[in-house]
């Protein structure tokens, strides 16, 4: 092929890939998740000079993506009020391009150009990849650095290794569990060097010494700064696999089934086993190890297979390997065999592409996942829509506010936020409870609030309601997550129900504010067109509001789908109802709710 024709084909491939991505964005829409806002809160504080702290000066490591947090903080250095989601998406799409380059490079190690390009197209047609890119999370940057690191290591001169390990240090900085591939490739190099009789301690130190020193310095510095060896998120979710040992394996199998990649496994096996090389061994062993690790920790709740997405490029590359090898074997036979083999290979690729694309749904599980993804998006957009009002709840910066949505309240208020799930609260993460809740979201500590005496609680989602949505103080109390369990030790009579009202749209956010000496509860204008008022009787009420949930077994009760069955949750109670619905036996797969019980 002449250089000009190659350039034309390359440009056509890039244009087709761009169309695929645009097509996926049109399907997914403005997909967001509240968890990304937790990282944004740290980025905002770092970029504005407050340091890597949560909400208003809370020193706890509630993020697990240090490098991503630092990159995003640059937006606050450049502008006082940046569009942080736009910044995250611009960066993520840059990393997505790098991911495509790395995937093509890995595929080309053992496959032809056509199969290697097909591997990149396979990623472009995966709706989960688009959700991850739009989410604001570090998933795509992490996958890109991992893929580029493996490619750099496998193509680097084994006699003069220099820079490949720095990419794995970046992987370890991008996500806390990135230390696993860093340790893996280091161990692999030692084994490979010994097997090839070229092992030299001096050469190993020259290659790995500086990168490991850099990572060790980071690890010890963050341990000293936050006081724990691992982020609070790790401790908050540490009981997932212990309580549900089958969840992780189910998570892995569901991801393979939903993406259609299970159909590619025979060709993946062929690509690895036929004339095995060090490259094939590294990619195959790491991919399998990563899947086992994810199964061990129990997976994740987000509807885009977040924990397994980083190995999707590796599976796509091995898929391309197997395809090239199978086609090479078929070409040695009769034309009928070649036609049949070509048709079967093309059908396999088409099947995997269609299964990974959410435009085509063939099973109830796929429909369930689509519904859950749409629910998470709409739920997060609802939280963001309420941001102008929730920022007006507090009177002074640094006042304590309790929430079960740790992202939006940390980013858009000046409160010192207490995260009810323990992701951003050290005490709950270390000493919280999991009775009656779904531990994939974290832990809770209903008894802690009597000691902390927080100033504010807020009514649960939907945050934006009509100003007359509640008729009494007791109804507002019932709308607080775990209000019954908290009320066992905290006197709700010490709190006054209030609402922030946007007069132009007739929308309100309801909250509870603790009585304090010298504080009056009179109507005030918080901003032009936004007022704070306390509509109900200021008479003290009983310690536990009538009808409030009395058990820590209250769960989020609506808008969710069971991860085990993929069926929608029924029986949504009204916002002014008489307490929690009975705790369901199925495991919810989203983090949103529309009542005060979870």
Coordinates of C-alpha atoms in Angstrom, one line a residue:
X1 CA 0.0 0.0 0.0
X2 CA 1.4 3.4 -1.0
X3 CA 1.8 6.1 1.7
X4 CA -0.9 8.2 0.2
X5 CA -3.4 5.4 0.2
X6 CA -2.4 4.5 3.8
X7 CA -3.0 8.1 4.8
X8 CA -6.4 8.1 3.2
X9 CA -7.5 4.9 4.9
X10 CA -6.1 6.2 8.2
X11 CA -8.2 9.4 7.9
X12 CA -11.3 7.4 7.0
X13 CA -10.8 5.2 10.0
X14 CA -10.4 8.2 12.3
X15 CA -13.6 9.8 10.9
X16 CA -15.5 6.6 11.3
X17 CA -14.3 6.3 14.9
X18 CA -15.4 9.9 15.6
X19 CA -18.9 9.1 14.2
X20 CA -19.1 6.1 16.4
X21 CA -18.3 8.2 19.5
X22 CA -20.8 10.9 18.5
X23 CA -23.4 8.3 18.0
X24 CA -22.8 6.9 21.5
X25 CA -22.9 10.3 23.1
X26 CA -26.3 10.9 21.4
X27 CA -27.5 7.7 23.0
X28 CA -26.1 8.3 26.5
X29 CA -26.8 12.0 26.8
X30 CA -25.5 14.1 29.6
X31 CA -24.5 11.2 31.8
X32 CA -23.2 12.1 35.2
X33 CA -22.8 10.6 38.7
X34 CA -22.6 12.2 42.1
X35 CA -19.4 10.3 43.1
X36 CA -17.4 12.4 40.6
X37 CA -18.3 15.5 42.4
X38 CA -16.5 14.2 45.5
X39 CA -13.2 14.3 43.5
X40 CA -14.2 17.8 42.1
X41 CA -14.6 19.0 45.7
X42 CA -10.9 18.1 46.4
X43 CA -9.8 19.6 43.1
X44 CA -11.6 22.8 43.9
X45 CA -9.9 23.1 47.4
X46 CA -6.5 22.2 46.0
X47 CA -6.8 24.6 43.1
X48 CA -8.0 27.5 45.3
X49 CA -5.2 27.0 47.8
X50 CA -7.0 25.1 50.6
X51 CA -5.2 21.9 50.0
X52 CA -6.5 18.4 49.1
X53 CA -9.3 18.5 51.7
X54 CA -12.9 17.5 51.5
X55 CA -15.8 20.1 51.5
X56 CA -14.8 22.8 54.0
X57 CA -11.5 21.8 55.4
X58 CA -12.2 18.2 56.3
X59 CA -8.9 16.3 56.1
X60 CA -10.0 12.8 55.0
X61 CA -9.0 10.9 51.9
X62 CA -12.4 10.4 50.4
X63 CA -11.1 10.1 46.8
X64 CA -9.0 7.3 45.3
X65 CA -7.8 9.0 42.2
X66 CA -5.0 11.3 43.2
X67 CA -3.6 12.2 39.8
X68 CA -7.0 12.8 38.3
X69 CA -7.9 15.1 41.2
X70 CA -4.6 17.0 40.7
X71 CA -5.2 17.4 36.9
X72 CA -8.7 18.7 37.5
X73 CA -7.5 21.2 40.1
X74 CA -5.8 23.1 37.3
X75 CA -9.2 24.3 36.1
X76 CA -9.6 26.2 39.4
X77 CA -6.1 27.7 39.0
X78 CA -7.0 29.1 35.6
X79 CA -10.5 30.3 36.5
X80 CA -12.3 31.0 39.7
X81 CA -15.6 29.3 38.6
X82 CA -14.8 26.8 35.9
X83 CA -17.2 24.3 34.3
X84 CA -15.5 21.4 36.0
X85 CA -17.6 18.8 34.3
X86 CA -16.6 20.2 30.9
X87 CA -12.9 20.2 32.0
X88 CA -13.2 16.5 33.1
X89 CA -14.7 15.5 29.8
X90 CA -12.2 17.3 27.6
X91 CA -9.4 15.6 29.6
X92 CA -11.2 12.2 29.5
X93 CA -11.6 12.4 25.7
X94 CA -7.9 13.2 25.3
X95 CA -7.2 10.0 27.3
X96 CA -9.7 8.1 25.2
X97 CA -7.6 9.0 22.1
X98 CA -4.6 7.7 24.0
X99 CA -6.5 4.6 24.9
X100 CA -7.2 3.9 21.2
X101 CA -3.6 4.4 20.3
X102 CA -2.5 2.0 23.1
X103 CA -5.1 -0.6 22.1
X104 CA -4.0 -0.5 18.5
X105 CA -0.3 -0.8 19.5
X106 CA -1.0 -3.8 21.7
X107 CA -3.1 -5.5 19.0
X108 CA -0.3 -4.9 16.4
X109 CA 2.1 -6.9 18.5
X110 CA 0.5 -10.1 17.1
X111 CA -2.3 -9.1 14.7
X112 CA -2.6 -7.4 11.3
X113 CA -3.8 -3.9 10.7
X114 CA -7.4 -4.7 9.9
X115 CA -7.9 -6.8 13.1
X116 CA -6.0 -4.1 15.2
X117 CA -8.3 -1.3 13.8
X118 CA -11.3 -3.5 14.5
X119 CA -10.1 -3.8 18.2
X120 CA -10.2 0.0 18.5
X121 CA -13.6 0.2 16.8
X122 CA -14.9 -2.4 19.3
X123 CA -14.1 0.0 22.1
X124 CA -15.7 2.9 20.3
X125 CA -19.0 1.0 20.0
X126 CA -19.1 0.1 23.7
X127 CA -21.7 2.3 25.4
X128 CA -20.0 1.7 28.8
X129 CA -16.8 3.4 27.4
X130 CA -18.9 6.5 26.6
X131 CA -20.6 6.5 30.0
X132 CA -17.2 6.3 31.7
X133 CA -15.8 9.1 29.5
X134 CA -18.7 11.4 30.3
X135 CA -19.0 10.4 34.0
X136 CA -16.2 12.7 35.3
X137 CA -14.5 9.8 36.9
X138 CA -10.9 8.5 36.3
X139 CA -11.9 5.2 34.6
X140 CA -10.8 6.1 31.1
X141 CA -7.6 7.9 32.1
X142 CA -6.7 4.9 34.2
X143 CA -7.4 2.5 31.4
X144 CA -5.4 4.6 28.9
X145 CA -2.3 4.8 31.1
X146 CA -2.5 1.1 31.8
X147 CA -2.8 0.2 28.2
X148 CA 0.0 2.6 27.1
X149 CA 2.2 1.3 30.0
X150 CA 1.9 -2.3 28.9
X151 CA 2.5 -1.4 25.2
X152 CA 5.6 0.7 26.2
X153 CA 7.0 -2.1 28.4
X154 CA 6.5 -4.8 25.7
X155 CA 8.1 -2.6 22.9
X156 CA 11.0 -1.2 25.0
X157 CA 14.5 -2.6 24.4
X158 CA 15.0 -5.2 27.0
X159 CA 18.7 -4.5 27.2
X160 CA 18.2 -0.8 27.9
X161 CA 14.9 -0.3 29.8
X162 CA 14.4 3.4 30.7
X163 CA 10.9 4.9 30.9
X164 CA 8.1 2.3 30.8
X165 CA 7.8 2.0 34.6
X166 CA 7.0 5.7 34.9
X167 CA 3.8 5.0 33.1
X168 CA 2.9 2.4 35.7
X169 CA 3.7 4.9 38.4
X170 CA 1.2 7.2 36.7
X171 CA -1.3 4.3 36.8
X172 CA -0.7 3.9 40.5
X173 CA -1.2 7.6 41.0
X174 CA -4.4 7.7 38.9
X175 CA -6.1 5.2 41.2
X176 CA -5.1 3.8 44.5
X177 CA -5.3 0.1 43.4
X178 CA -3.0 1.0 40.4
X179 CA -0.2 -0.2 42.7
X180 CA -1.3 -3.7 41.7
X181 CA -0.3 -3.4 38.0
X182 CA 2.9 -1.6 39.1
X183 CA 3.9 -4.5 41.3
X184 CA 2.8 -7.0 38.7
X185 CA 4.9 -5.6 35.8
X186 CA 7.9 -5.3 38.1
X187 CA 7.6 -8.9 39.2
X188 CA 7.0 -10.0 35.6
X189 CA 10.3 -8.2 34.5
X190 CA 12.3 -10.0 37.2
X191 CA 10.9 -13.4 36.2
X192 CA 11.4 -12.7 32.5
X193 CA 15.0 -11.4 33.1
X194 CA 15.9 -14.5 35.1
X195 CA 14.4 -16.8 32.5
X196 CA 16.3 -15.1 29.7
X197 CA 19.5 -15.2 31.8
X198 CA 19.9 -11.4 31.6
X199 CA 19.0 -10.5 35.2
X200 CA 21.2 -7.7 36.7
X201 CA 20.5 -6.0 40.0
X202 CA 22.1 -2.9 38.6
X203 CA 20.0 -2.8 35.5
X204 CA 16.8 -3.4 37.6
X205 CA 17.7 -0.5 39.9
X206 CA 18.5 1.7 37.0
X207 CA 15.0 0.9 35.5
X208 CA 12.9 0.8 38.6
X209 CA 14.8 2.8 41.3
X210 CA 13.6 6.3 40.5
X211 CA 10.0 5.4 39.6
X212 CA 9.6 3.4 42.8
X213 CA 11.2 6.1 44.9
X214 CA 8.7 8.6 43.4
X215 CA 5.7 6.3 44.2
X216 CA 7.0 5.5 47.7
X217 CA 7.4 9.2 48.5
X218 CA 3.9 9.9 47.4
X219 CA 2.5 7.0 49.4
X220 CA 4.2 7.9 52.6
X221 CA 3.3 11.6 52.2
X222 CA -0.4 10.9 51.7
X223 CA -0.3 8.5 54.6
X224 CA 1.2 11.1 56.9
X225 CA -1.2 13.8 55.6
X226 CA -4.4 11.8 56.0
X227 CA -3.4 9.4 58.8
X228 CA -4.4 6.2 57.1
X229 CA -2.5 3.9 54.7
X230 CA -5.5 3.7 52.3
X231 CA -8.4 6.0 51.4
X232 CA -11.5 6.1 53.6
X233 CA -13.4 4.7 50.6
X234 CA -11.5 1.4 51.0
X235 CA -12.5 1.0 54.6
X236 CA -16.1 2.1 54.0
X237 CA -16.6 -0.7 51.4
X238 CA -14.4 -3.3 53.0
X239 CA -17.3 -5.6 53.9
X240 CA -18.8 -6.1 50.5
X241 CA -17.2 -9.4 49.5
X242 CA -17.4 -10.8 53.1
X243 CA -21.2 -10.3 53.3
X244 CA -21.9 -11.3 49.7
X245 CA -19.0 -13.6 48.5
X246 CA -20.8 -14.4 45.2
X247 CA -21.3 -10.8 44.2
X248 CA -17.9 -10.3 42.7
X249 CA -18.1 -13.4 40.5
X250 CA -21.6 -12.4 39.4
X251 CA -20.3 -8.9 38.6
X252 CA -17.5 -10.2 36.3
X253 CA -19.8 -12.6 34.5
X254 CA -22.5 -10.0 34.0
X255 CA -19.9 -7.7 32.5
X256 CA -18.7 -10.3 30.0
X257 CA -22.3 -11.2 29.1
X258 CA -23.5 -7.6 28.7
X259 CA -20.6 -6.6 26.6
X260 CA -20.7 -9.8 24.5
X261 CA -17.0 -10.4 25.2
X262 CA -17.7 -13.9 26.3
X263 CA -18.2 -14.8 22.7
X264 CA -14.7 -13.6 22.0
X265 CA -13.0 -15.8 24.6
X266 CA -12.3 -18.7 22.3
X267 CA -10.4 -16.4 19.9
X268 CA -8.8 -14.7 22.9
X269 CA -7.5 -18.1 24.0
X270 CA -6.3 -18.9 20.5
X271 CA -4.5 -15.6 20.3
X272 CA -2.6 -16.2 23.6
X273 CA -1.9 -19.9 23.2
X274 CA -0.8 -20.1 19.6
X275 CA 3.0 -19.6 19.5
X276 CA 3.0 -18.1 23.0
X277 CA 5.3 -15.1 23.7
X278 CA 6.2 -13.0 26.6
X279 CA 3.8 -10.3 25.4
X280 CA 0.9 -12.8 25.2
X281 CA 1.8 -14.2 28.7
X282 CA 1.9 -10.7 30.3
X283 CA -1.4 -9.5 28.8
X284 CA -3.2 -12.8 29.5
X285 CA -2.0 -13.2 33.0
X286 CA -2.6 -9.6 34.0
X287 CA -6.1 -9.6 32.5
X288 CA -7.1 -12.8 34.3
X289 CA -5.5 -11.5 37.6
X290 CA -7.4 -8.2 37.3
X291 CA -10.7 -10.1 36.8
X292 CA -10.0 -12.3 39.9
X293 CA -9.2 -9.1 41.9
X294 CA -12.4 -7.5 40.9
X295 CA -14.3 -10.6 41.8
X296 CA -12.6 -10.7 45.2
X297 CA -13.5 -7.1 46.1
X298 CA -17.1 -7.4 44.9
X299 CA -17.2 -5.1 41.9
X300 CA -19.0 -1.8 41.9
X301 CA -22.5 -0.4 41.7
X302 CA -22.2 2.0 38.8
X303 CA -23.9 0.9 35.5
X304 CA -20.9 0.9 33.2
X305 CA -18.8 -2.0 34.6
X306 CA -16.4 0.5 36.0
X307 CA -13.9 -1.9 37.7
X308 CA -13.6 -4.2 34.6
X309 CA -13.5 -1.5 31.9
X310 CA -9.7 -1.1 32.2
X311 CA -9.1 -4.6 30.8
X312 CA -11.6 -4.3 28.0
X313 CA -8.8 -2.9 25.7
X314 CA -6.6 -5.9 26.6
X315 CA -9.4 -8.3 25.7
X316 CA -10.0 -6.4 22.5
X317 CA -6.3 -6.7 21.6
X318 CA -6.2 -10.5 22.4
X319 CA -9.4 -10.8 20.4
X320 CA -7.6 -9.3 17.4
X321 CA -4.6 -11.6 17.9
X322 CA -6.9 -14.7 17.8
X323 CA -8.7 -13.4 14.7
X324 CA -5.5 -12.9 12.8
X325 CA -4.2 -16.3 13.8
X326 CA -7.5 -18.0 12.9
X327 CA -7.6 -16.2 9.5
X328 CA -4.0 -17.2 8.8
X329 CA -4.9 -20.8 9.5
X330 CA -8.0 -20.6 7.3
X331 CA -6.1 -19.1 4.4
X332 CA -4.1 -22.4 4.0
X333 CA -7.3 -24.3 3.1
X334 CA -9.9 -24.4 0.3
X335 CA -11.8 -21.3 -0.7
X336 CA -15.0 -22.7 0.9
X337 CA -13.2 -23.0 4.2
X338 CA -11.8 -19.4 3.8
X339 CA -15.3 -18.0 3.1
X340 CA -16.8 -19.9 6.0
X341 CA -14.1 -18.9 8.4
X342 CA -14.2 -15.3 7.3
X343 CA -18.0 -15.2 7.8
X344 CA -17.7 -16.7 11.2
X345 CA -15.0 -14.3 12.3
X346 CA -17.0 -11.3 11.0
X347 CA -20.1 -12.6 12.7
X348 CA -18.3 -12.9 16.0
X349 CA -17.0 -9.3 15.8
X350 CA -20.4 -8.0 14.9
X351 CA -22.1 -9.9 17.7
X352 CA -19.7 -8.5 20.3
X353 CA -20.0 -5.0 18.9
X354 CA -23.8 -5.1 18.9
X355 CA -23.9 -6.5 22.5
X356 CA -21.6 -3.8 23.7
X357 CA -23.7 -1.1 22.0
X358 CA -26.8 -0.1 24.2
X359 CA -28.7 0.9 21.0
X360 CA -29.4 -2.9 20.6
X361 CA -31.0 -4.6 23.6
X362 CA -31.8 -8.3 23.5
X363 CA -32.4 -9.3 27.1
X364 CA -34.2 -8.1 30.2
X365 CA -30.8 -7.7 31.9
X366 CA -29.8 -5.2 29.2
X367 CA -33.0 -3.3 29.5
X368 CA -32.6 -3.2 33.3
X369 CA -29.1 -1.8 32.9
X370 CA -30.3 0.9 30.5
X371 CA -33.0 1.9 32.9
X372 CA -30.6 2.0 35.8
X373 CA -28.1 4.1 33.8
X374 CA -30.9 6.5 32.8
X375 CA -32.1 6.7 36.4
X376 CA -28.5 7.5 37.7
X377 CA -28.2 10.2 35.1
X378 CA -31.5 11.9 35.8
X379 CA -30.9 11.6 39.6
X380 CA -27.5 13.3 39.3
X381 CA -28.9 16.0 37.1
X382 CA -31.6 16.6 39.6
X383 CA -29.0 17.0 42.4
X384 CA -27.1 19.5 40.2
X385 CA -30.3 21.4 39.4
X386 CA -30.8 21.9 43.2
X387 CA -27.3 23.3 43.7
X388 CA -28.3 27.0 43.7
X389 CA -30.6 26.3 46.6
X390 CA -28.6 23.9 48.6
X391 CA -25.7 26.4 48.8
X392 CA -28.2 28.7 50.7
X393 CA -29.0 26.2 53.5
X394 CA -26.1 27.1 55.7
X395 CA -25.7 30.5 57.4
X396 CA -21.9 30.5 57.9
X397 CA -19.0 28.6 56.2
X398 CA -17.9 25.6 58.0
X399 CA -21.2 24.7 59.7
X400 CA -21.8 20.9 59.8
X401 CA -24.3 19.4 57.4
X402 CA -25.2 15.7 57.1
X403 CA -25.8 14.3 53.7
X404 CA -26.0 10.9 51.9
X405 CA -24.9 12.7 48.7
X406 CA -21.3 13.5 49.5
X407 CA -20.5 15.0 46.1
X408 CA -23.0 17.7 45.3
X409 CA -23.1 19.1 48.9
X410 CA -19.3 19.2 49.2
X411 CA -18.8 21.0 45.9
X412 CA -21.7 23.5 46.0
X413 CA -21.9 24.4 49.7
X414 CA -19.5 26.0 52.2
X415 CA -20.6 23.4 54.8
X416 CA -18.3 21.0 56.7
X417 CA -20.0 17.9 55.2
X418 CA -20.6 14.7 57.2
X419 CA -20.9 11.9 54.6
X420 CA -23.4 9.4 55.9
X421 CA -21.8 6.5 53.9
X422 CA -18.4 7.0 55.3
X423 CA -16.6 7.5 52.0
X424 CA -15.5 10.9 53.2
X425 CA -15.7 10.3 57.0
X426 CA -13.0 8.5 58.7
X427 CA -14.9 7.5 61.8
X428 CA -17.8 6.0 59.8
X429 CA -15.4 4.3 57.4
X430 CA -13.5 2.6 60.3
X431 CA -16.2 2.1 62.9
X432 CA -19.5 2.3 61.1
X433 CA -22.1 -0.4 60.7
X434 CA -23.6 -2.2 57.8
X435 CA -26.7 -3.7 59.3
X436 CA -29.8 -3.0 57.2
X437 CA -27.9 -1.2 54.4
X438 CA -26.3 -2.3 51.1
X439 CA -22.5 -2.3 51.9
X440 CA -21.6 -1.7 48.3
X441 CA -22.3 2.0 49.0
X442 CA -20.4 2.1 52.3
X443 CA -21.2 2.1 56.0
X444 CA -23.4 4.2 58.3
X445 CA -23.3 5.2 62.0
X446 CA -26.7 6.4 63.2
X447 CA -25.5 6.6 66.8
X448 CA -22.6 9.0 65.9
X449 CA -24.9 12.0 65.3
X450 CA -25.9 12.4 68.9
X451 CA -22.2 13.0 69.7
X452 CA -21.5 15.2 66.7
X453 CA -24.6 17.3 67.1
X454 CA -24.6 18.5 63.4
X455 CA -26.3 21.7 62.6
X456 CA -28.1 20.6 59.4
X457 CA -29.8 17.6 57.8
X458 CA -31.6 17.7 54.5
X459 CA -34.7 15.9 53.2
X460 CA -34.0 13.1 50.8
X461 CA -34.4 13.2 47.0
X462 CA -36.0 14.6 45.1
X463 CA -34.2 17.6 46.6
X464 CA -36.3 20.0 44.6
X465 CA -39.9 19.9 45.6
X466 CA -43.0 22.1 45.7
X467 CA -42.9 24.5 48.6
X468 CA -46.0 22.8 50.1
X469 CA -44.6 19.2 49.7
X470 CA -44.5 18.8 53.5
X471 CA -47.2 19.7 55.9
X472 CA -45.4 19.4 59.2
X473 CA -42.0 19.2 60.9
X474 CA -42.5 15.5 61.5
X475 CA -42.9 14.9 57.7
X476 CA -39.6 16.6 57.1
X477 CA -37.9 14.5 59.7
X478 CA -39.3 11.3 58.2
X479 CA -37.8 12.4 54.8
X480 CA -34.2 12.4 56.3
X481 CA -32.2 9.2 55.5
X482 CA -32.2 6.9 58.5
X483 CA -34.2 9.4 60.5
X484 CA -35.7 6.7 62.8
X485 CA -32.3 5.1 63.6
X486 CA -30.8 8.5 64.2
X487 CA -33.7 9.6 66.3
X488 CA -33.0 6.8 68.7
X489 CA -30.2 8.8 70.1
X490 CA -30.7 12.3 68.7
X491 CA -33.5 14.5 69.8
X492 CA -35.3 15.7 66.6
X493 CA -37.1 18.3 68.8
X494 CA -33.8 20.2 68.8
X495 CA -34.2 20.9 65.1
X496 CA -36.4 23.3 63.1
X497 CA -37.7 22.4 59.7
X498 CA -36.8 25.0 57.0
X499 CA -36.9 25.4 53.3
X500 CA -35.0 27.3 50.7
X501 CA -37.4 28.6 48.0
X502 CA -36.7 29.9 44.5
X503 CA -39.6 32.1 43.9
X504 CA -39.3 32.3 40.1
X505 CA -39.7 28.6 39.7
X506 CA -41.7 27.9 42.9
X507 CA -39.2 25.1 43.9
X508 CA -37.9 24.4 47.4
X509 CA -35.2 22.4 49.2
X510 CA -36.2 21.2 52.7
X511 CA -33.8 20.8 55.6
X512 CA -33.6 20.6 59.4
X513 CA -31.6 23.1 61.4
X514 CA -30.5 22.7 65.0
X515 CA -31.6 25.3 67.5
X516 CA -28.6 27.3 68.8
X517 CA -28.3 30.2 71.3
X518 CA -28.7 33.5 69.5
X519 CA -30.1 32.1 66.3
X520 CA -33.5 33.1 65.2
X521 CA -35.6 31.3 62.6
X522 CA -37.2 34.1 60.7
X523 CA -37.7 34.4 56.9
X524 CA -34.6 35.9 55.2
X525 CA -33.5 36.6 51.7
X526 CA -30.4 34.5 51.0
X527 CA -29.9 35.8 47.4
X528 CA -31.9 37.7 44.8
X529 CA -35.1 35.6 44.3
X530 CA -34.1 33.0 46.9
X531 CA -35.5 33.0 50.4
X532 CA -35.1 30.8 53.4
X533 CA -38.1 30.3 55.6
X534 CA -39.3 28.1 58.5
X535 CA -42.9 27.4 57.7
X536 CA -44.0 25.1 60.6
X537 CA -44.8 25.6 64.2
X538 CA -41.7 26.3 66.3
X539 CA -43.1 24.3 69.2
X540 CA -40.8 21.5 70.4
X541 CA -41.8 18.1 69.1
X542 CA -41.3 14.7 70.4
X543 CA -37.9 13.0 70.4
X544 CA -38.9 10.7 67.7
X545 CA -41.3 12.0 65.0
X546 CA -44.5 10.0 64.7
X547 CA -44.3 7.3 62.1
X548 CA -40.5 7.7 61.7
X549 CA -38.5 4.6 60.9
X550 CA -37.2 3.1 64.2
X551 CA -34.8 0.6 62.7
X552 CA -31.5 0.8 61.0
X553 CA -32.9 -1.6 58.5
X554 CA -34.5 1.2 56.6
X555 CA -33.2 1.3 53.1
X556 CA -33.5 3.5 50.0
X557 CA -36.8 2.4 48.7
X558 CA -37.4 3.6 45.2
X559 CA -36.1 4.2 41.7
X560 CA -33.7 1.3 42.0
X561 CA -33.2 -1.9 40.2
X562 CA -32.1 -5.1 41.8
X563 CA -28.5 -6.0 40.7
X564 CA -29.3 -9.6 41.3
X565 CA -32.5 -9.7 39.2
X566 CA -32.5 -6.5 37.2
X567 CA -36.1 -5.8 38.1
X568 CA -37.5 -2.4 39.0
X569 CA -38.3 -1.6 42.6
X570 CA -42.0 -1.2 43.2
X571 CA -44.1 0.5 45.9
X572 CA -42.7 4.0 46.1
X573 CA -43.9 5.7 49.2
X574 CA -44.9 9.3 49.0
X575 CA -42.7 12.0 50.4
X576 CA -45.2 12.7 53.2
X577 CA -45.9 9.1 54.0
X578 CA -45.9 7.5 57.4
X579 CA -42.4 6.1 57.4
X580 CA -40.3 3.5 55.7
X581 CA -41.4 0.8 53.4
X582 CA -40.3 -2.6 54.6
X583 CA -36.7 -3.4 53.9
X584 CA -36.5 -5.2 50.6
X585 CA -34.6 -8.5 50.3
X586 CA -33.1 -7.8 46.9
X587 CA -29.9 -5.8 46.5
X588 CA -30.4 -2.4 45.0
X589 CA -27.9 -1.3 42.3
X590 CA -28.2 2.5 42.4
X591 CA -27.4 5.1 45.0
X592 CA -30.4 7.3 44.6
X593 CA -33.7 7.3 46.3
X594 CA -36.9 9.3 46.6
X595 CA -37.8 8.7 50.2
X596 CA -36.2 9.1 53.5
X597 CA -35.5 5.4 53.9
X598 CA -32.9 3.3 52.1

